Amino acid sequence: MIEGVSRYFGSVAAVNKVALTIEDGEFFTLLGPSGCGKTTLLRMIAGFTELDAGRIHIGEKRIDTIPPHRRNIGMVFQNYAIFPNQTVAGNVAYGLKARKVAGPEMARRVGEALALVRLEAYGDRWPHQLSGGQLQRVAIARALVIRPEVLLLDEPLSNLDARLRVDMRGEIRDLQQRLNITTVYVTHDQEEALAVSHRIAVMQAGRIEQLDHPEHIYRKPKNLFVAQFMGTTNVLRGIVGEHQGDLVRVRVGASELSVADPSAREGEPVSLCLRPEALSIVHPGNAGSAGLARLEAMVTKTEFIGPLARLEAELADGSMVRVAVLDDPGTSVVPGSRILLAYDPARITVFRQGSP
Amino acid sequence: MIALRVAPLARLQLALGVLAFLFLGLFLLYPLWGVLSASILTPDGAAFTANNYIKVLSRSFYRASVTNTLAIGLLATLTTTMIAVPLAFAIARLDVPGKLLMTGLAALPLVLPSFVGAYALVLLLGRSGVVTQALNSWGIPFGSIYGTPGIVAVYTLTLYPYVLLPTLAGLKAVDISVEEAAQNLGSSPARTFRTVTLPIIIPSVLSGALLVFIETIENFGVPAVLAEDKPILAVEVYKLFIGETATNPSAAAVLGVLLIVLTATVLIIQRRYLARHRFATGARTLSPLVKIGAGCRTLVTGYCWAVVLLALVPFFAIVVLSFMEFRGPVLHARFSLGNYAELFAVAGGPLSNTLMFATLAAGGAALIGVPIGWVLVRTRTGWASLLDIVSTMPFAVAGTVLAIGLVIAFNSGWLVLTGGWLIMLLAYTVRKLPFTVRSSSAILHQIDPSLEEASISLGVSPLRTLIVLIVPLMLGGIVAGMVLTWVTVASELSSTVVLYSGPWRTLTIIMFQALEGTGAGVAVAAASVLIAITLIPMLAAYRLLRRHELSML
């Protein structure tokens, strides 16, 4: 669907030879830090940013040469872009009027679209009488009522408060499933991306770093950037030691860890990535850690946040690891105490050093 | 294929930009080039020469016109600032009764023609003025108001809102928490004002003061009434070009170029300064009023009302005088509508001319200014900043000079406009263009560009989006700019005096001609009508203008 698309701002490539195909009915997310090119790519699909190279197709039809007002693509803007001088119904009807839809048909479709976002009773209201979440729904109804071939959402939840954001993303996801509409979603929030998407493209500096299903992106990041962008992770630098069956020993300072990477060569410098929740504390009552590899550490800092306790601990050489454990009234860990950490070698991702 | 690569939105901006450049190029830059080339070319246009400049500047009379203009400008800027800043502070921070009415009245001199104010001063305090004669009959000697004192007085009383309004806005925008922070850190209220409040409002004060300076340099009407034999640049340009004795276009062009260089320099300084020194202030709560003693309060109240009312006295006096009987220049204290009867008997209908020009110019300025405003706000390319500069230029071009340029450019050749109404309308539209450009770009800054993109993505073309969605959203700013255009065109004199012809005399021309001695009664009636027609739209659009006036200064 998108072939080798590029866009340069001056000599900087905002989008650098990106190529990807989005399936029919897919919920596809462009994820990355600000300035990574995700919004530029979305605006290229919408037609608001020119392509310097490449082409974009929807199905068989090439769209990058069509002016934006003839593309039939629905777009939801970050700040909703609700027309303040028109009622809720007027906003939703706006695109239908441009398509010269007849009066009764228009009223019916506006009603349907408002019902879809549960705003049936709000047609006569003015935008300034609505809350942020309601404006968001009007924006979605307005984009859907024109029966677009693709729905684009540009960071649609960034102006909402935290609780509403979680509710809204569920709603958007349900709506997309129900209508089975191909959707491209832009966000910088990895949790949001993981929660709603069929597939995610993680972008950096105008390129796609990894394109995969949410679980794979989180558990098997392709490189250090993706690993660190997709939530907290521990990065430990070490030297590959000897092989022991399926496992390889890796020296990290004075400690040794086992990893499941048969291709690692002895003496090779590597970075190890290990999620905090992949570590657990070994104590007599914790049977779940049986059969896992062990690692000694000393607790330096604890933070209790309710369902979880977050720890920072030092390995023998002083390098720091973060640990996240479920709240357990039976154990109390205080700074200064020595603990034994258990981990599954299969959950450690190994990156060759030098590779990004 | 290249054309396809340009987005329709950008293509629309480009098309509107090209039209704007064509208009401004033809009716602003080309005439100005005419003035410049008349000053630097030999009469046959064949070669460059510095002779014109040498000839003009070797005469002490014309050198004096430059120094007089600058001296009066500086003096008036100083007095204006000294009067307006305390007034602004009193209104913003002290407990003065009748504030709301006071701020309303204080904005009026912005639209009341300063030329009328000068004329009123002559009628009251001039050689045969009402007050002068009364004083003389009681044996009290009264000095002359002609020359510098009168001109500076009129400028001060008519231009002080240029400093007052920005300073007031600046004071109101100071976030109270920064003052509280200063006091919390141990600073006394006086020190807080000096070290925190004052530095924040100084950019507002200075930008207003520089505008006053530009206004005084450009102004034609006030010195035309009050300067008498004192040479003033804007008046000498006119005399050299139109002069009753020998006209001298190349000398007029030299002085015109000097005039533009002066105003342009000050305008550039003002814009540069504003761009660099504007503090982002966001006041959430208004500062509490400073408590003062009863005696102090009476004094401050007296001062404030004295300034505000004194500025309006000349206009009030004109209206009163217009209902009295004039025999030639001599006034009789008897009620009469004769002046008005005489005014409406004047051939050509100066009132209907004035109304027609003001209306057409307001419409024209909106038609050209709104697209320019949109392009300026939405385009981020080099040619847009050039358009910004060109569309701000009319601020720096004195009306007399632009009019002379238009005469030079369209007196002969492929397009002859002199002697008609169109050339007057073009002069007005070009000169007042910055009002609509600035008011529409100011309001566009508050309209999110994603509204346009939303409309386009819903299937509406860029041009239609601009017309059906964005223009209605901009309406407040557009109307404010149009009202200001209307009002200032109605009282325009400096271009009119160069460009008018017999059937197209306006109210201001009637007044200007009365200065020669006859027809004082008609002039006073014309001035009163002018006051009425500038006040009515002001009052009708009062709220709207209050909201948008600052963006246009």
Short mmCIF file of C-alpha atoms in Angstrom, two decimals, chain A:
data_model
loop_
_atom_site.label_atom_id
_atom_site.label_comp_id
_atom_site.label_asym_id
_atom_site.label_seq_id
_atom_site.Cartn_x
_atom_site.Cartn_y
_atom_site.Cartn_z
CA MET A 1 0.00 0.00 0.00
CA ILE A 2 2.83 2.45 0.76
CA GLU A 3 5.82 2.12 -1.53
CA GLY A 4 9.20 3.65 -0.76
CA VAL A 5 7.75 6.93 0.43
CA SER A 6 10.11 9.78 1.32
CA ARG A 7 9.74 13.36 2.46
CA TYR A 8 12.57 15.79 3.08
CA PHE A 9 12.44 18.98 5.08
CA GLY A 10 15.54 20.73 3.87
CA SER A 11 18.21 18.04 3.98
CA VAL A 12 16.53 16.15 6.81
CA ALA A 13 14.53 13.11 5.80
CA ALA A 14 11.33 13.26 7.84
CA VAL A 15 10.21 10.05 6.18
CA ASN A 16 12.96 7.97 4.62
CA LYS A 17 12.02 5.33 2.01
CA VAL A 18 9.24 3.81 4.07
CA ALA A 19 7.45 0.86 2.52
CA LEU A 20 4.64 -1.06 4.15
CA THR A 21 1.35 -2.78 3.39
CA ILE A 22 -1.68 -2.46 5.59
CA GLU A 23 -4.29 -5.21 5.37
CA ASP A 24 -7.96 -4.62 4.75
CA GLY A 25 -9.75 -4.05 8.07
CA GLU A 26 -6.52 -3.87 10.01
CA PHE A 27 -5.88 -1.60 13.02
CA PHE A 28 -2.39 -0.41 12.20
CA THR A 29 -0.36 1.85 14.49
CA LEU A 30 2.57 4.12 13.74
CA LEU A 31 4.49 4.44 17.00
CA GLY A 32 7.55 6.48 17.81
CA PRO A 33 9.00 9.43 19.69
CA SER A 34 8.14 12.96 18.56
CA GLY A 35 9.89 13.89 15.33
CA CYS A 36 10.19 10.28 14.15
CA GLY A 37 8.08 10.94 11.04
CA LYS A 38 4.91 9.10 12.06
CA THR A 39 2.64 12.15 11.75
CA THR A 40 4.33 13.15 8.48
CA LEU A 41 3.60 9.69 7.09
CA LEU A 42 -0.04 9.91 8.23
CA ARG A 43 -0.41 13.36 6.65
CA MET A 44 1.03 11.97 3.43
CA ILE A 45 -1.77 9.41 3.35
CA ALA A 46 -4.30 12.19 4.05
CA GLY A 47 -2.70 14.39 1.38
CA PHE A 48 -1.58 17.31 3.53
CA THR A 49 2.12 16.62 3.07
CA GLU A 50 3.67 16.13 -0.35
CA LEU A 51 5.67 13.07 -1.27
CA ASP A 52 9.21 13.70 -2.47
CA ALA A 53 9.46 10.11 -3.65
CA GLY A 54 7.35 6.96 -3.74
CA ARG A 55 3.65 6.30 -4.17
CA ILE A 56 0.64 5.42 -2.05
CA HIS A 57 -2.17 3.12 -3.19
CA ILE A 58 -5.49 2.19 -1.66
CA GLY A 59 -6.31 -1.16 -3.20
CA GLU A 60 -5.60 -0.74 -6.92
CA LYS A 61 -6.03 3.04 -6.86
CA ARG A 62 -3.04 5.35 -6.63
CA ILE A 63 -3.99 8.20 -4.26
CA ASP A 64 -0.89 10.35 -3.77
CA THR A 65 -1.67 12.27 -6.96
CA ILE A 66 -5.28 12.97 -5.93
CA PRO A 67 -5.95 16.25 -4.06
CA PRO A 68 -6.82 15.64 -0.40
CA HIS A 69 -10.45 16.68 -0.70
CA ARG A 70 -11.11 13.95 -3.27
CA ARG A 71 -9.38 11.08 -1.44
CA ASN A 72 -12.32 9.94 0.71
CA ILE A 73 -10.17 9.31 3.74
CA GLY A 74 -11.57 10.02 7.20
CA MET A 75 -9.23 11.81 9.57
CA VAL A 76 -9.45 12.50 13.29
CA PHE A 77 -7.16 15.32 14.38
CA GLN A 78 -5.17 15.60 17.57
CA ASN A 79 -7.14 18.63 18.76
CA TYR A 80 -10.40 17.31 17.22
CA ALA A 81 -10.69 20.30 14.80
CA ILE A 82 -14.41 20.61 15.49
CA PHE A 83 -15.88 23.59 13.60
CA PRO A 84 -16.85 25.95 16.44
CA ASN A 85 -19.47 27.78 14.35
CA GLN A 86 -21.53 24.67 13.64
CA THR A 87 -23.61 22.40 15.86
CA VAL A 88 -22.65 18.80 16.53
CA ALA A 89 -25.03 17.67 13.77
CA GLY A 90 -23.70 20.42 11.48
CA ASN A 91 -20.17 19.17 12.00
CA VAL A 92 -21.13 15.60 11.22
CA ALA A 93 -23.17 16.67 8.18
CA TYR A 94 -20.32 18.81 6.80
CA GLY A 95 -18.72 16.10 4.68
CA LEU A 96 -22.10 14.85 3.46
CA LYS A 97 -23.01 18.33 2.24
CA ALA A 98 -19.77 18.46 0.30
CA ARG A 99 -20.86 15.18 -1.32
CA LYS A 100 -24.30 16.64 -2.04
CA VAL A 101 -26.13 13.89 -0.14
CA ALA A 102 -29.89 14.52 -0.21
CA GLY A 103 -31.63 15.94 2.90
CA PRO A 104 -33.49 12.90 4.28
CA GLU A 105 -30.58 10.57 3.53
CA MET A 106 -28.22 13.05 5.18
CA ALA A 107 -30.34 13.30 8.34
CA ARG A 108 -30.49 9.52 8.56
CA ARG A 109 -26.75 9.09 8.20
CA VAL A 110 -25.93 11.87 10.68
CA GLY A 111 -28.27 10.17 13.17
CA GLU A 112 -26.59 6.82 12.59
CA ALA A 113 -23.11 8.27 12.98
CA LEU A 114 -24.04 10.03 16.22
CA ALA A 115 -25.63 6.82 17.53
CA LEU A 116 -22.41 5.00 16.71
CA VAL A 117 -20.50 7.22 19.14
CA ARG A 118 -23.41 7.36 21.62
CA LEU A 119 -24.19 11.06 21.09
CA GLU A 120 -27.75 10.66 19.68
CA ALA A 121 -29.14 13.34 21.98
CA TYR A 122 -26.41 15.87 21.28
CA GLY A 123 -27.08 16.83 17.65
CA ASP A 124 -28.35 20.33 18.46
CA ARG A 125 -25.60 21.15 20.95
CA TRP A 126 -22.77 23.55 20.20
CA PRO A 127 -19.17 22.38 20.46
CA HIS A 128 -18.40 24.67 23.40
CA GLN A 129 -21.07 22.85 25.45
CA LEU A 130 -19.26 19.51 25.07
CA SER A 131 -16.49 17.90 27.11
CA GLY A 132 -13.18 16.80 25.60
CA GLY A 133 -14.28 13.17 25.36
CA GLN A 134 -17.53 14.15 23.65
CA LEU A 135 -15.71 16.39 21.15
CA GLN A 136 -13.47 13.44 20.40
CA ARG A 137 -16.53 11.33 19.60
CA VAL A 138 -17.96 14.05 17.35
CA ALA A 139 -14.67 14.08 15.48
CA ILE A 140 -14.85 10.31 15.03
CA ALA A 141 -18.50 10.43 13.89
CA ARG A 142 -17.66 13.21 11.44
CA ALA A 143 -14.83 11.17 9.96
CA LEU A 144 -16.87 7.96 9.73
CA VAL A 145 -20.09 9.40 8.31
CA ILE A 146 -18.51 9.91 4.88
CA ARG A 147 -17.86 6.14 4.73
CA PRO A 148 -14.14 6.57 4.17
CA GLU A 149 -12.01 3.82 2.73
CA VAL A 150 -9.42 4.41 5.45
CA LEU A 151 -9.68 6.04 8.87
CA LEU A 152 -6.68 8.05 10.08
CA LEU A 153 -6.27 8.97 13.74
CA ASP A 154 -3.53 11.45 14.69
CA GLU A 155 -2.74 11.08 18.40
CA PRO A 156 -6.46 11.31 19.11
CA LEU A 157 -6.20 10.74 22.85
CA SER A 158 -3.33 13.05 23.78
CA ASN A 159 -5.65 15.88 24.93
CA LEU A 160 -7.69 13.71 27.28
CA ASP A 161 -6.98 12.96 30.93
CA ALA A 162 -5.47 9.61 31.85
CA ARG A 163 -8.64 7.73 32.84
CA LEU A 164 -10.67 8.95 29.86
CA ARG A 165 -7.81 8.00 27.58
CA VAL A 166 -8.04 4.35 28.65
CA ASP A 167 -11.84 4.33 28.16
CA MET A 168 -11.66 6.05 24.78
CA ARG A 169 -9.01 3.75 23.34
CA GLY A 170 -11.21 0.79 24.20
CA GLU A 171 -14.13 2.50 22.48
CA ILE A 172 -12.13 3.31 19.37
CA ARG A 173 -10.90 -0.28 19.21
CA ASP A 174 -14.47 -1.69 19.57
CA LEU A 175 -15.80 0.68 16.91
CA GLN A 176 -13.03 -0.30 14.51
CA GLN A 177 -13.75 -3.99 15.07
CA ARG A 178 -17.49 -3.51 14.58
CA LEU A 179 -17.13 -1.52 11.34
CA ASN A 180 -14.12 -3.50 10.17
CA ILE A 181 -12.60 -0.30 8.77
CA THR A 182 -8.95 -0.12 7.83
CA THR A 183 -7.42 2.23 10.41
CA VAL A 184 -4.06 3.95 10.73
CA TYR A 185 -3.38 5.23 14.21
CA VAL A 186 -0.52 7.51 15.26
CA THR A 187 0.68 7.67 18.83
CA HIS A 188 3.80 8.12 20.92
CA ASP A 189 2.34 6.13 23.81
CA GLN A 190 3.59 2.54 23.64
CA GLU A 191 0.99 1.23 26.07
CA GLU A 192 -1.80 2.71 23.92
CA ALA A 193 -0.27 1.17 20.81
CA LEU A 194 0.05 -2.24 22.43
CA ALA A 195 -3.54 -2.10 23.68
CA VAL A 196 -5.33 -1.32 20.41
CA SER A 197 -3.28 -2.49 17.45
CA HIS A 198 -3.24 -5.51 15.21
CA ARG A 199 0.21 -4.52 14.10
CA ILE A 200 2.61 -1.76 15.11
CA ALA A 201 5.32 -0.03 13.10
CA VAL A 202 7.90 1.46 15.48
CA MET A 203 9.52 4.45 13.79
CA GLN A 204 12.65 6.46 14.42
CA ALA A 205 14.31 9.18 12.34
CA GLY A 206 12.01 8.61 9.38
CA ARG A 207 12.53 4.84 9.21
CA ILE A 208 10.59 1.85 10.43
CA GLU A 209 12.67 0.08 13.08
CA GLN A 210 10.32 -2.85 13.53
CA LEU A 211 6.93 -3.84 12.14
CA ASP A 212 5.16 -6.64 13.97
CA HIS A 213 2.33 -7.75 16.24
CA PRO A 214 2.27 -6.10 19.68
CA GLU A 215 3.45 -9.18 21.60
CA HIS A 216 6.44 -9.70 19.31
CA ILE A 217 7.42 -6.06 19.44
CA TYR A 218 7.38 -6.10 23.21
CA ARG A 219 8.94 -9.48 23.80
CA LYS A 220 11.29 -9.77 20.86
CA PRO A 221 12.45 -6.24 20.06
CA LYS A 222 14.66 -6.20 17.01
CA ASN A 223 17.13 -3.70 18.40
CA LEU A 224 18.07 -1.68 21.42
CA PHE A 225 15.98 1.34 20.35
CA VAL A 226 12.77 -0.67 20.11
CA ALA A 227 13.55 -2.48 23.36
CA GLN A 228 14.04 0.75 25.26
CA PHE A 229 11.16 2.59 23.61
CA MET A 230 8.64 -0.16 24.40
CA GLY A 231 8.70 0.34 28.15
CA THR A 232 11.25 0.03 30.94
CA THR A 233 14.04 -2.42 30.33
CA ASN A 234 17.40 -3.29 31.85
CA VAL A 235 20.34 -3.09 29.48
CA LEU A 236 23.45 -4.90 30.64
CA ARG A 237 26.69 -4.95 28.66
CA GLY A 238 28.71 -8.13 28.80
CA ILE A 239 31.12 -10.53 27.07
CA VAL A 240 29.97 -13.89 25.75
CA GLY A 241 31.49 -16.80 27.64
CA GLU A 242 31.21 -20.57 27.17
CA HIS A 243 28.20 -22.51 25.86
CA GLN A 244 26.36 -24.82 28.25
CA GLY A 245 23.93 -26.95 26.31
CA ASP A 246 21.27 -24.64 24.84
CA LEU A 247 22.41 -21.73 27.00
CA VAL A 248 25.33 -19.37 26.80
CA ARG A 249 27.03 -17.74 29.77
CA VAL A 250 27.57 -14.01 29.51
CA ARG A 251 29.89 -12.15 31.90
CA VAL A 252 28.48 -8.83 33.11
CA GLY A 253 31.12 -7.33 35.35
CA ALA A 254 31.55 -9.75 38.23
CA SER A 255 28.23 -11.52 37.58
CA GLU A 256 27.34 -14.18 35.04
CA LEU A 257 24.00 -14.57 33.29
CA SER A 258 22.64 -17.35 31.16
CA VAL A 259 20.97 -16.48 27.87
CA ALA A 260 19.30 -18.59 25.23
CA ASP A 261 21.20 -17.50 22.14
CA PRO A 262 23.06 -20.35 20.49
CA SER A 263 24.53 -18.13 17.77
CA ALA A 264 26.58 -16.01 20.19
CA ARG A 265 30.33 -16.47 19.74
CA GLU A 266 32.69 -16.64 22.68
CA GLY A 267 34.49 -13.39 23.47
CA GLU A 268 31.96 -11.30 21.62
CA PRO A 269 30.67 -8.11 23.36
CA VAL A 270 26.85 -8.04 23.65
CA SER A 271 24.02 -6.03 25.25
CA LEU A 272 21.42 -7.94 27.21
CA CYS A 273 17.88 -6.67 27.58
CA LEU A 274 15.79 -7.92 30.41
CA ARG A 275 12.35 -6.54 31.37
CA PRO A 276 11.91 -5.69 35.09
CA GLU A 277 8.88 -7.98 35.33
CA ALA A 278 10.93 -10.90 33.99
CA LEU A 279 12.89 -10.87 37.24
CA SER A 280 11.46 -12.27 40.45
CA ILE A 281 12.77 -12.49 44.01
CA VAL A 282 13.69 -15.93 45.28
CA HIS A 283 12.56 -16.71 48.79
CA PRO A 284 11.44 -19.90 50.52
CA GLY A 285 7.74 -19.32 49.93
CA ASN A 286 8.14 -18.53 46.21
CA ALA A 287 7.85 -21.82 44.41
CA GLY A 288 7.41 -20.19 41.01
CA SER A 289 11.10 -19.44 40.73
CA ALA A 290 12.10 -23.10 40.83
CA GLY A 291 14.11 -24.17 37.80
CA LEU A 292 15.09 -20.63 36.77
CA ALA A 293 18.54 -19.11 36.61
CA ARG A 294 19.68 -17.06 39.59
CA LEU A 295 21.42 -13.73 40.07
CA GLU A 296 22.65 -12.09 43.29
CA ALA A 297 22.02 -8.42 43.94
CA MET A 298 21.72 -5.81 46.68
CA VAL A 299 18.60 -3.62 46.93
CA THR A 300 19.36 0.12 46.71
CA LYS A 301 15.93 1.68 46.30
CA THR A 302 12.32 0.61 46.65
CA GLU A 303 9.14 2.21 45.36
CA PHE A 304 5.72 0.91 46.29
CA ILE A 305 2.98 1.88 43.79
CA GLY A 306 0.10 -0.36 44.88
CA PRO A 307 -0.24 -3.38 42.61
CA LEU A 308 3.51 -3.42 42.06
CA ALA A 309 6.67 -2.78 43.95
CA ARG A 310 9.57 -1.42 41.93
CA LEU A 311 13.07 -2.09 43.11
CA GLU A 312 16.46 -0.96 42.02
CA ALA A 313 19.25 -3.34 42.83
CA GLU A 314 23.01 -3.42 42.27
CA LEU A 315 24.89 -6.34 40.82
CA ALA A 316 28.32 -7.22 42.17
CA ASP A 317 30.07 -4.80 39.77
CA GLY A 318 27.73 -1.94 40.63
CA SER A 319 25.59 -2.04 37.46
CA MET A 320 21.96 -1.36 38.22
CA VAL A 321 18.94 -3.54 37.44
CA ARG A 322 15.28 -2.66 37.86
CA VAL A 323 12.89 -5.25 39.17
CA ALA A 324 9.09 -5.13 39.21
CA VAL A 325 7.33 -7.57 41.53
CA LEU A 326 3.64 -7.99 42.26
CA ASP A 327 2.55 -6.71 45.63
CA ASP A 328 3.10 -9.45 48.21
CA PRO A 329 2.30 -8.72 51.85
CA GLY A 330 4.45 -11.73 52.87
CA THR A 331 7.76 -10.17 51.84
CA SER A 332 9.30 -6.88 52.68
CA VAL A 333 12.44 -5.75 50.97
CA VAL A 334 14.33 -2.75 52.29
CA PRO A 335 17.30 -0.93 50.81
CA GLY A 336 20.52 -2.63 51.80
CA SER A 337 19.13 -6.16 51.89
CA ARG A 338 20.74 -8.85 49.74
CA ILE A 339 18.39 -10.72 47.46
CA LEU A 340 18.52 -13.53 44.96
CA LEU A 341 16.81 -12.79 41.64
CA ALA A 342 15.37 -15.50 39.39
CA TYR A 343 14.90 -15.19 35.60
CA ASP A 344 14.09 -17.26 32.57
CA PRO A 345 17.07 -17.14 30.17
CA ALA A 346 14.63 -17.27 27.25
CA ARG A 347 13.28 -13.85 28.20
CA ILE A 348 16.62 -12.14 27.77
CA THR A 349 17.11 -10.52 24.38
CA VAL A 350 20.71 -10.40 23.13
CA PHE A 351 22.01 -7.66 20.83
CA ARG A 352 25.44 -7.80 19.26
CA GLN A 353 27.28 -4.68 20.20
CA GLY A 354 27.98 -2.41 17.33
CA SER A 355 24.66 -3.33 15.78
CA PRO A 356 22.13 -0.62 16.59
#
